[in-house]
mmCIF file of C-alpha atoms in Angstrom:
data_model
loop_
_atom_site.group_PDB
_atom_site.id
_atom_site.type_symbol
_atom_site.label_atom_id
_atom_site.label_comp_id
_atom_site.label_asym_id
_atom_site.label_seq_id
_atom_site.Cartn_x
_atom_site.Cartn_y
_atom_site.Cartn_z
ATOM 1 C CA MET A 1 75.096 51.054 243.990
ATOM 2 C CA THR A 2 76.438 52.030 240.613
ATOM 3 C CA GLY A 3 75.600 50.490 237.240
ATOM 4 C CA PRO A 4 78.008 48.833 234.753
ATOM 5 C CA SER A 5 80.803 50.945 233.442
ATOM 6 C CA PRO A 6 80.528 52.267 229.879
ATOM 7 C CA GLU A 7 83.462 50.196 228.784
ATOM 8 C CA SER A 8 81.916 46.930 229.980
ATOM 9 C CA GLU A 9 78.667 47.939 228.414
ATOM 10 C CA GLU A 10 80.361 48.522 225.088
ATOM 11 C CA GLU A 11 82.077 45.252 225.312
ATOM 12 C CA TYR A 12 78.828 43.417 226.058
ATOM 13 C CA LEU A 13 77.178 45.071 222.998
ATOM 14 C CA ALA A 14 80.132 44.125 220.816
ATOM 15 C CA ILE A 15 80.001 40.499 221.891
ATOM 16 C CA SER A 16 76.213 40.540 221.435
ATOM 17 C CA ARG A 17 76.586 41.907 217.916
ATOM 18 C CA TRP A 18 79.177 39.304 217.055
ATOM 19 C CA ARG A 19 77.088 36.418 218.413
ATOM 20 C CA GLU A 20 74.053 37.646 216.296
ATOM 21 C CA THR A 21 76.121 37.743 213.175
ATOM 22 C CA GLU A 22 77.621 34.257 213.838
ATOM 23 C CA ARG A 23 74.239 32.803 214.603
ATOM 24 C CA THR A 24 72.969 34.274 211.272
ATOM 25 C CA LEU A 25 75.836 32.777 209.420
ATOM 26 C CA MET A 26 75.300 29.267 211.077
ATOM 27 C CA ILE A 27 71.581 29.347 210.239
ATOM 28 C CA SER A 28 72.181 30.200 206.618
ATOM 29 C CA ALA A 29 74.876 27.527 206.276
ATOM 30 C CA ILE A 30 72.364 24.936 207.753
ATOM 31 C CA HIS A 31 69.741 26.009 205.322
ATOM 32 C CA GLU A 32 72.230 25.541 202.434
ATOM 33 C CA MET A 33 73.156 22.001 203.736
ATOM 34 C CA ILE A 34 69.417 21.128 203.851
ATOM 35 C CA GLU A 35 68.720 22.355 200.380
ATOM 36 C CA GLU A 36 71.631 20.438 199.035
ATOM 37 C CA ALA A 37 70.647 17.291 200.892
ATOM 38 C CA ARG A 38 67.093 17.587 199.501
ATOM 39 C CA LYS A 39 68.433 18.061 195.927
ATOM 40 C CA LYS A 40 70.603 14.961 196.207
ATOM 41 C CA ALA A 41 67.725 12.983 197.875
ATOM 42 C CA LYS A 42 65.489 13.764 194.878
ATOM 43 C CA SER A 43 68.233 13.176 192.307
ATOM 44 C CA ASN A 44 67.500 10.368 189.768
ATOM 45 C CA ARG A 45 71.179 10.045 188.958
ATOM 46 C CA ALA A 46 72.044 8.965 192.534
ATOM 47 C CA PRO A 47 71.859 5.237 193.436
ATOM 48 C CA ALA A 48 68.769 4.397 195.630
ATOM 49 C CA ASN A 49 70.962 3.785 198.762
ATOM 50 C CA GLN A 50 72.575 7.192 198.334
ATOM 51 C CA ARG A 51 69.190 8.852 198.084
ATOM 52 C CA VAL A 52 68.071 7.217 201.364
ATOM 53 C CA ARG A 53 71.189 8.458 203.070
ATOM 54 C CA TRP A 54 70.587 12.053 201.816
ATOM 55 C CA THR A 55 67.024 11.869 202.790
ATOM 56 C CA ARG A 56 68.043 10.738 206.286
ATOM 57 C CA LEU A 57 70.534 13.585 206.482
ATOM 58 C CA ALA A 58 68.033 16.187 205.364
ATOM 59 C CA GLY A 59 65.647 15.011 207.997
ATOM 60 C CA GLN A 60 68.358 15.233 210.661
ATOM 61 C CA LEU A 61 69.339 18.681 209.772
ATOM 62 C CA ILE A 62 65.669 19.799 209.882
#
């Protein structure tokens, strides 16, 4: 029985690296959204009902 061909192994590694970078980008974007929601939830300028919505969103994102 032979192992995987070098071409398919290269393709697998390329896809694996791409997934890793995409995962990293998604995680950083979610962190940014959480921080923004937290800032808006703590803002004194926002009306109380808006602060409640931002607090709920931050909780859902976490």
